């Protein structure tokens, strides 16, 4: 970076934009920022230079330079309004987030900015940076620290009655509790976010995020029909904004259709006008699962899980529900295969269902313990022995009912005799 500065004028910005290479453009913009002038026009040009410089450094994937830029701009922040400072700081942090593999750097940067905002007593900016820090800590699975940070932040924001920030924080807290598998608290935080959102205008992207979280929580409670309607609302919001989260909302919509035994609807949703815009591995994965489920084929199901591991198993929400679906499908197939037998080799069952013997044996023992059927495993002979369902004798329930009625009569007589004796 050159030590001499350039005038903070539109000509200098134009010179930077017309430079033949990005490094030259970056160098020119740095020199504009070194201009000591604090005239209103110069400050406005410098703001433009910061925006252009941030974009160029992001394109060059220079995350560390973006971090240094934020430190170097601190004297400049004292010359401009606090609202503009907040906008620049958040835009630079967002720019760092666009560069892959910078999670640790983002956390470190947010911590630095929190300390600086405390010293400068910039409460508005600090609260937003702390909310961003909590979100980053949650992504890195630092749940206890994120929860501690959020609990203090929520109390502070509620006192200030900043409802727009409160919606963000409550929503983040709901996601955090969901990650910790604490569903009651996740639902309570989501309700708080909805309550705060009802009192103000909520941007469509934020409303879509609320609907997406609502769908996830309803799906976790096996209420897939309600979850589908929330995912649909989220999809419409994100689709209108061309937000990349639209494909996840659509993916979860398809998941709900599969879970309520309506796998045939998946193909029609994918081939709809909205679905065609998002064709790709995520929708292909759900289509493969739907086909496997429609055919009740465990082999196709496992093939889909293997071929689309990133889209299915690496997505914790989809993976959790598909695990449940796989277990149900496996139990249904095993019950259908062993139905004609009273004694059958486990090897034979494993060959018919095309799964490893150990896997089948473990599942059969679990089904016996869960009383899905009556039977026992003869591991010495490698056989499954299925018992006939015992016929219930109607005499026993009748005898129990008679005894119960006699007991009521005796109790009644006792009460009556007690009254007479009194």
Coordinates of C-alpha atoms in Angstrom, one line a residue:
X1 CA 0.0 0.0 0.0
X2 CA 1.5 3.3 -1.1
X3 CA 2.2 6.0 1.5
X4 CA 0.9 8.9 -0.7
X5 CA -2.8 9.5 -0.9
X6 CA -5.2 10.4 -3.6
X7 CA -7.9 13.1 -3.5
X8 CA -11.3 11.8 -2.3
X9 CA -13.2 12.6 -5.5
X10 CA -15.4 10.7 -7.9
X11 CA -12.5 10.8 -10.4
X12 CA -10.4 8.7 -8.0
X13 CA -13.2 6.2 -7.6
X14 CA -13.6 6.0 -11.4
X15 CA -9.8 5.6 -11.8
X16 CA -10.0 2.6 -9.3
X17 CA -12.9 1.0 -11.3
X18 CA -11.0 1.4 -14.6
X19 CA -7.8 -0.1 -13.3
X20 CA -6.7 -3.1 -15.4
X21 CA -6.3 -5.5 -12.4
X22 CA -8.0 -5.9 -9.1
X23 CA -4.8 -5.5 -7.0
X24 CA -4.3 -2.0 -8.7
X25 CA -7.9 -1.1 -8.0
X26 CA -7.4 -2.1 -4.4
X27 CA -4.2 0.0 -4.1
X28 CA -6.0 3.1 -5.5
X29 CA -8.9 2.7 -3.1
X30 CA -6.5 2.4 -0.1
X31 CA -4.8 5.6 -1.2
X32 CA -8.2 7.4 -1.3
X33 CA -9.0 6.3 2.2
X34 CA -5.6 7.7 3.4
X35 CA -6.8 11.2 2.4
X36 CA -6.9 13.2 5.7
X37 CA -9.8 15.5 4.5
X38 CA -12.9 15.3 6.7
X39 CA -15.1 17.5 4.4
X40 CA -18.7 16.1 3.9
X41 CA -18.0 15.4 0.2
X42 CA -14.7 13.6 1.0
X43 CA -16.4 11.5 3.7
X44 CA -19.1 10.5 1.2
X45 CA -16.5 9.5 -1.4
X46 CA -14.6 7.5 1.2
X47 CA -17.8 5.6 2.1
X48 CA -18.1 4.7 -1.6
X49 CA -14.4 3.7 -1.6
X50 CA -15.0 1.4 1.4
X51 CA -17.9 -0.3 -0.3
X52 CA -15.9 -0.9 -3.5
X53 CA -12.8 -2.0 -1.6
X54 CA -14.9 -4.5 0.5
X55 CA -16.3 -6.0 -2.7
X56 CA -12.9 -6.3 -4.3
X57 CA -11.3 -7.9 -1.3
X58 CA -14.2 -10.4 -1.1
X59 CA -13.7 -11.3 -4.7
X60 CA -10.0 -11.8 -4.0
X61 CA -10.9 -13.9 -0.9
X62 CA -8.6 -11.8 1.3
X63 CA -10.4 -12.3 4.6
X64 CA -7.4 -11.2 6.7
X65 CA -7.2 -7.9 4.8
X66 CA -10.9 -7.3 5.4
X67 CA -10.2 -7.7 9.1
X68 CA -7.3 -5.3 9.0
X69 CA -9.5 -2.8 7.1
X70 CA -12.1 -2.8 9.8
X71 CA -9.3 -2.0 12.4
X72 CA -7.8 0.7 10.2
X73 CA -11.2 2.4 9.7
X74 CA -11.8 3.1 13.4
X75 CA -10.5 6.7 13.3
X76 CA -12.8 7.2 10.3
X77 CA -15.8 5.9 12.2
X78 CA -15.5 8.8 14.7
X79 CA -16.1 11.3 11.8
X80 CA -19.4 9.7 10.5
X81 CA -22.8 9.1 12.1
X82 CA -23.2 6.0 14.2
X83 CA -25.8 4.5 11.9
X84 CA -23.4 4.6 9.0
X85 CA -20.7 3.1 11.1
X86 CA -23.0 0.2 12.0
X87 CA -23.9 -0.3 8.3
X88 CA -20.2 -0.4 7.3
X89 CA -19.1 -2.7 10.1
X90 CA -21.9 -5.2 9.4
X91 CA -21.3 -5.1 5.6
X92 CA -17.6 -6.0 6.2
X93 CA -18.4 -8.8 8.6
X94 CA -21.0 -10.1 6.0
X95 CA -18.2 -9.9 3.3
X96 CA -15.9 -12.0 5.5
X97 CA -18.7 -14.6 5.9
X98 CA -18.9 -14.9 2.0
X99 CA -15.3 -16.3 2.0
X100 CA -15.2 -20.1 2.6
X101 CA -13.4 -21.4 5.7
X102 CA -13.4 -18.2 7.7
X103 CA -15.6 -19.3 10.7
X104 CA -12.7 -18.9 13.2
X105 CA -11.7 -15.5 11.7
X106 CA -15.4 -14.3 11.8
X107 CA -15.6 -15.3 15.5
X108 CA -12.4 -13.5 16.3
X109 CA -13.4 -10.4 14.3
X110 CA -16.8 -10.3 16.1
X111 CA -15.1 -10.5 19.5
X112 CA -12.7 -7.7 18.6
X113 CA -15.7 -5.5 17.5
X114 CA -17.6 -6.2 20.7
X115 CA -14.7 -5.0 22.7
X116 CA -14.3 -1.9 20.6
X117 CA -18.0 -1.1 20.7
X118 CA -18.0 -1.5 24.5
X119 CA -15.1 1.0 24.8
X120 CA -16.8 3.4 22.4
X121 CA -20.2 2.9 24.1
X122 CA -21.9 2.0 20.8
X123 CA -24.7 -0.1 22.3
X124 CA -26.8 -0.4 19.1
X125 CA -23.9 -1.8 17.1
X126 CA -22.6 -4.0 20.0
X127 CA -25.9 -5.8 20.4
X128 CA -26.1 -6.7 16.7
X129 CA -22.5 -7.9 16.6
X130 CA -23.1 -10.0 19.7
X131 CA -26.2 -11.5 18.1
X132 CA -24.0 -12.4 15.0
X133 CA -21.3 -13.8 17.4
X134 CA -23.9 -16.0 19.1
X135 CA -25.0 -17.3 15.6
X136 CA -21.4 -18.1 14.7
X137 CA -20.8 -19.9 18.0
X138 CA -23.9 -22.0 17.4
X139 CA -22.6 -23.0 14.0
X140 CA -19.3 -24.1 15.6
X141 CA -21.3 -26.1 18.2
X142 CA -20.1 -23.9 21.1
X143 CA -23.7 -24.1 22.5
X144 CA -23.0 -23.2 26.2
X145 CA -21.1 -20.0 25.3
X146 CA -23.7 -19.0 22.7
X147 CA -26.6 -19.6 25.2
X148 CA -24.8 -17.6 27.9
X149 CA -24.3 -14.7 25.4
X150 CA -27.9 -14.7 24.2
X151 CA -29.5 -14.9 27.7
X152 CA -27.7 -11.6 28.7
X153 CA -28.5 -10.0 25.4
X154 CA -32.2 -10.8 25.5
X155 CA -32.6 -9.1 28.9
X156 CA -30.9 -6.0 27.6
X157 CA -32.8 -5.8 24.3
X158 CA -36.2 -6.3 26.1
X159 CA -35.4 -3.4 28.4
X160 CA -34.7 -1.2 25.3
X161 CA -37.8 -2.7 23.5
X162 CA -35.9 -3.1 20.2
X163 CA -38.5 -5.5 18.7
X164 CA -36.8 -6.0 15.4
X165 CA -33.5 -7.2 17.1
X166 CA -35.6 -9.1 19.6
X167 CA -37.2 -11.2 16.8
X168 CA -33.7 -12.1 15.6
X169 CA -32.4 -13.0 19.0
X170 CA -35.5 -15.1 20.0
X171 CA -35.4 -16.9 16.7
X172 CA -31.7 -17.6 17.2
X173 CA -32.4 -18.8 20.8
X174 CA -35.1 -21.2 19.4
X175 CA -32.5 -22.7 16.9
X176 CA -30.0 -23.0 19.7
X177 CA -32.4 -24.9 22.0
X178 CA -33.4 -27.1 19.1
X179 CA -29.8 -28.0 18.5
X180 CA -29.6 -28.9 22.2
X181 CA -32.8 -31.1 21.7
X182 CA -34.7 -29.0 24.2
X183 CA -38.0 -28.7 22.2
X184 CA -40.2 -27.0 24.9
X185 CA -37.7 -24.1 25.2
X186 CA -37.3 -24.0 21.4
X187 CA -41.0 -23.6 21.0
X188 CA -41.2 -21.0 23.8
X189 CA -38.5 -18.9 22.1
X190 CA -40.2 -19.2 18.7
X191 CA -43.5 -18.1 20.3
X192 CA -41.7 -15.1 21.8
X193 CA -40.3 -14.3 18.3
X194 CA -43.7 -14.5 16.7
X195 CA -45.2 -12.2 19.5
X196 CA -42.5 -9.6 18.9
X197 CA -42.9 -9.9 15.1
X198 CA -46.7 -9.3 15.3
X199 CA -46.1 -5.8 16.8
X200 CA -43.9 -4.5 14.0
X201 CA -43.3 -4.8 10.2
X202 CA -41.1 -7.8 9.7
X203 CA -39.0 -8.1 6.4
X204 CA -40.1 -11.0 4.2
X205 CA -36.8 -12.8 4.6
X206 CA -37.1 -12.7 8.4
X207 CA -40.8 -13.9 8.2
X208 CA -39.6 -16.7 6.0
X209 CA -37.0 -17.7 8.6
X210 CA -39.7 -17.7 11.3
X211 CA -41.9 -20.0 9.1
X212 CA -39.0 -22.3 8.4
X213 CA -38.2 -22.7 12.1
X214 CA -41.9 -23.3 12.8
X215 CA -42.0 -26.0 10.2
X216 CA -38.9 -27.7 11.6
X217 CA -40.4 -27.8 15.1
X218 CA -43.7 -29.1 13.9
X219 CA -42.0 -31.8 11.9
X220 CA -40.0 -32.8 15.0
X221 CA -43.4 -33.4 16.8
X222 CA -44.5 -35.6 13.8
X223 CA -47.1 -33.0 12.8
X224 CA -46.1 -33.2 9.2
X225 CA -49.2 -31.6 7.7
X226 CA -48.8 -28.4 9.7
X227 CA -45.0 -28.5 9.0
X228 CA -45.7 -28.7 5.3
X229 CA -47.8 -25.6 5.4
X230 CA -45.1 -23.6 7.2
X231 CA -42.4 -24.9 4.8
X232 CA -44.6 -23.8 1.9
X233 CA -45.0 -20.3 3.4
X234 CA -41.2 -20.1 3.9
X235 CA -40.6 -21.3 0.3
X236 CA -42.9 -18.6 -1.2
X237 CA -41.1 -15.9 0.8
X238 CA -37.6 -17.1 -0.1
X239 CA -38.5 -17.8 -3.7
X240 CA -39.8 -14.3 -4.2
X241 CA -36.5 -12.9 -2.8
X242 CA -34.4 -15.5 -4.7
X243 CA -32.9 -16.5 -1.4
X244 CA -30.8 -19.7 -1.5
X245 CA -32.8 -21.0 1.5
X246 CA -35.8 -21.6 -0.9
X247 CA -34.3 -24.9 -2.0
X248 CA -34.1 -26.1 1.6
X249 CA -37.7 -25.1 2.3
X250 CA -38.8 -27.0 -0.9
X251 CA -36.6 -30.0 0.2
X252 CA -38.4 -30.1 3.6
X253 CA -41.8 -29.8 1.9
X254 CA -40.9 -33.0 -0.1
X255 CA -39.8 -34.7 3.1
X256 CA -43.2 -34.0 4.8
X257 CA -45.0 -35.5 1.8
X258 CA -42.9 -38.7 2.1
X259 CA -43.4 -38.9 5.8
X260 CA -47.2 -38.7 5.5
X261 CA -47.2 -41.5 2.9
X262 CA -47.8 -39.2 -0.1
X263 CA -44.5 -40.0 -1.9
X264 CA -46.4 -39.9 -5.3
X265 CA -46.9 -36.1 -4.9
X266 CA -43.1 -35.5 -4.8
X267 CA -42.6 -35.8 -8.6
X268 CA -45.5 -33.4 -9.3
X269 CA -44.1 -30.8 -6.9
X270 CA -40.7 -31.0 -8.5
X271 CA -42.1 -30.7 -12.0
X272 CA -44.2 -27.6 -11.0
X273 CA -43.2 -24.2 -12.3
X274 CA -41.6 -23.2 -8.9
X275 CA -39.9 -26.6 -8.5
X276 CA -38.2 -26.5 -11.9
X277 CA -36.3 -23.4 -10.8
X278 CA -34.5 -25.4 -8.1
X279 CA -33.6 -28.7 -10.0
X280 CA -30.4 -30.1 -8.6
X281 CA -28.9 -32.6 -6.2
X282 CA -31.2 -31.7 -3.3
X283 CA -34.4 -32.4 -5.2
X284 CA -32.8 -35.4 -6.9
X285 CA -32.1 -36.8 -3.5
X286 CA -35.7 -36.4 -2.3
X287 CA -36.9 -37.9 -5.6
X288 CA -34.7 -41.0 -5.0
X289 CA -36.0 -41.4 -1.5
X290 CA -39.6 -41.0 -2.6
X291 CA -39.2 -43.6 -5.3
X292 CA -37.6 -46.0 -2.8
X293 CA -40.4 -45.5 -0.3
X294 CA -43.1 -45.9 -3.0
X295 CA -41.5 -49.3 -3.9
X296 CA -41.0 -50.2 -0.3
X297 CA -37.4 -51.1 -1.3
X298 CA -34.7 -50.9 1.4
X299 CA -32.1 -51.6 -1.2
X300 CA -33.1 -48.5 -3.2
X301 CA -33.4 -46.5 0.1
X302 CA -29.8 -47.3 1.1
X303 CA -28.6 -46.6 -2.5
X304 CA -30.2 -43.1 -2.2
X305 CA -28.6 -42.5 1.2
X306 CA -25.2 -43.5 -0.2
X307 CA -25.5 -41.6 -3.5
X308 CA -26.8 -38.4 -1.9
X309 CA -24.9 -38.5 1.4
X310 CA -24.3 -34.7 1.5
X311 CA -28.0 -33.8 0.8
X312 CA -29.5 -36.5 3.1
X313 CA -27.2 -37.7 5.9
X314 CA -25.2 -34.4 6.3
X315 CA -28.5 -32.4 6.7
X316 CA -29.4 -33.1 10.4
X317 CA -33.1 -32.4 9.9
X318 CA -33.6 -34.7 6.9
X319 CA -31.3 -37.3 8.4
X320 CA -33.3 -37.5 11.7
X321 CA -36.6 -38.1 9.9
X322 CA -35.2 -40.4 7.3
X323 CA -33.7 -42.6 10.0
X324 CA -37.2 -43.0 11.5
X325 CA -38.6 -43.7 8.1
X326 CA -35.9 -46.3 7.4
X327 CA -36.7 -48.1 10.6
X328 CA -40.4 -48.2 9.9
X329 CA -39.8 -49.5 6.4
X330 CA -37.3 -52.1 7.6
X331 CA -39.9 -53.3 10.2
X332 CA -42.7 -53.5 7.7
X333 CA -40.5 -55.5 5.3
X334 CA -39.3 -57.9 8.0
X335 CA -42.8 -58.5 9.3
X336 CA -44.0 -59.3 5.7
X337 CA -41.1 -61.7 5.1
X338 CA -41.4 -63.7 8.3
X339 CA -45.2 -63.9 8.3
X340 CA -45.4 -67.3 6.5
X341 CA -42.9 -69.0 8.8
X342 CA -42.9 -70.5 12.3
X343 CA -39.2 -71.1 12.1
X344 CA -36.8 -69.5 9.6
X345 CA -33.0 -69.1 9.2
X346 CA -31.8 -65.5 9.8
X347 CA -29.5 -66.0 6.8
X348 CA -32.4 -66.6 4.6
X349 CA -34.3 -63.5 5.8
X350 CA -31.1 -61.4 5.3
X351 CA -30.8 -62.8 1.7
X352 CA -34.4 -62.0 0.9
X353 CA -34.1 -58.4 2.3
X354 CA -30.6 -58.0 0.9
X355 CA -29.1 -56.7 4.1
X356 CA -26.1 -57.9 6.3
X357 CA -27.0 -60.8 8.7
X358 CA -25.8 -58.9 11.8
X359 CA -28.0 -55.9 10.9
X360 CA -31.1 -58.1 10.4
X361 CA -30.4 -60.1 13.6
X362 CA -30.1 -56.9 15.6
X363 CA -33.3 -55.5 14.2
X364 CA -35.3 -58.7 14.8
X365 CA -34.1 -58.8 18.5
X366 CA -35.2 -55.2 18.9
X367 CA -38.6 -55.9 17.3
X368 CA -39.1 -58.8 19.7
X369 CA -38.3 -56.6 22.7
X370 CA -40.7 -53.9 21.4
X371 CA -43.4 -56.6 21.0
X372 CA -43.8 -56.0 17.3
X373 CA -44.2 -59.8 17.0
X374 CA -44.0 -62.8 19.4
X375 CA -40.8 -64.9 18.9
X376 CA -37.3 -65.7 20.0
X377 CA -33.8 -65.9 18.4
X378 CA -32.0 -69.3 18.5
X379 CA -28.5 -67.9 18.0
X380 CA -26.9 -71.4 18.2
X381 CA -28.9 -72.6 15.3
X382 CA -29.0 -69.2 13.6
X383 CA -32.8 -69.3 13.5
X384 CA -35.8 -67.1 14.3
X385 CA -38.7 -68.9 16.0
X386 CA -42.0 -67.2 15.6
X387 CA -44.8 -67.9 18.1
X388 CA -48.4 -68.0 17.3
X389 CA -50.4 -65.1 18.7
X390 CA -52.0 -66.4 21.9
X391 CA -55.8 -66.5 21.7
X392 CA -57.4 -64.4 24.4
X393 CA -59.8 -66.2 26.7
X394 CA -63.0 -64.0 27.2
X395 CA -63.6 -65.7 30.5
X396 CA -60.8 -63.8 32.3
X397 CA -62.0 -60.2 31.4
X398 CA -65.5 -61.2 32.4
X399 CA -64.3 -62.7 35.7
X400 CA -62.3 -59.5 36.4
X401 CA -65.4 -57.3 35.7
X402 CA -67.5 -59.5 38.0
X403 CA -65.0 -59.2 40.8
X404 CA -64.8 -55.4 40.3
X405 CA -68.6 -55.1 40.4
X406 CA -68.7 -57.2 43.6
X407 CA -66.1 -54.9 45.2
X408 CA -68.3 -51.9 44.4
X409 CA -71.3 -53.7 46.0
X410 CA -69.3 -54.5 49.2
X411 CA -68.1 -50.9 49.4
X412 CA -71.7 -49.6 49.0
X413 CA -72.9 -52.0 51.8
X414 CA -70.1 -50.9 54.1
X415 CA -71.0 -47.2 53.6
X416 CA -74.7 -48.0 54.3
X417 CA -73.9 -50.0 57.5
X418 CA -71.7 -47.2 58.7
X419 CA -74.6 -44.8 58.4
X420 CA -77.0 -47.1 60.2
X421 CA -74.5 -47.6 63.1
X422 CA -74.0 -43.9 63.4

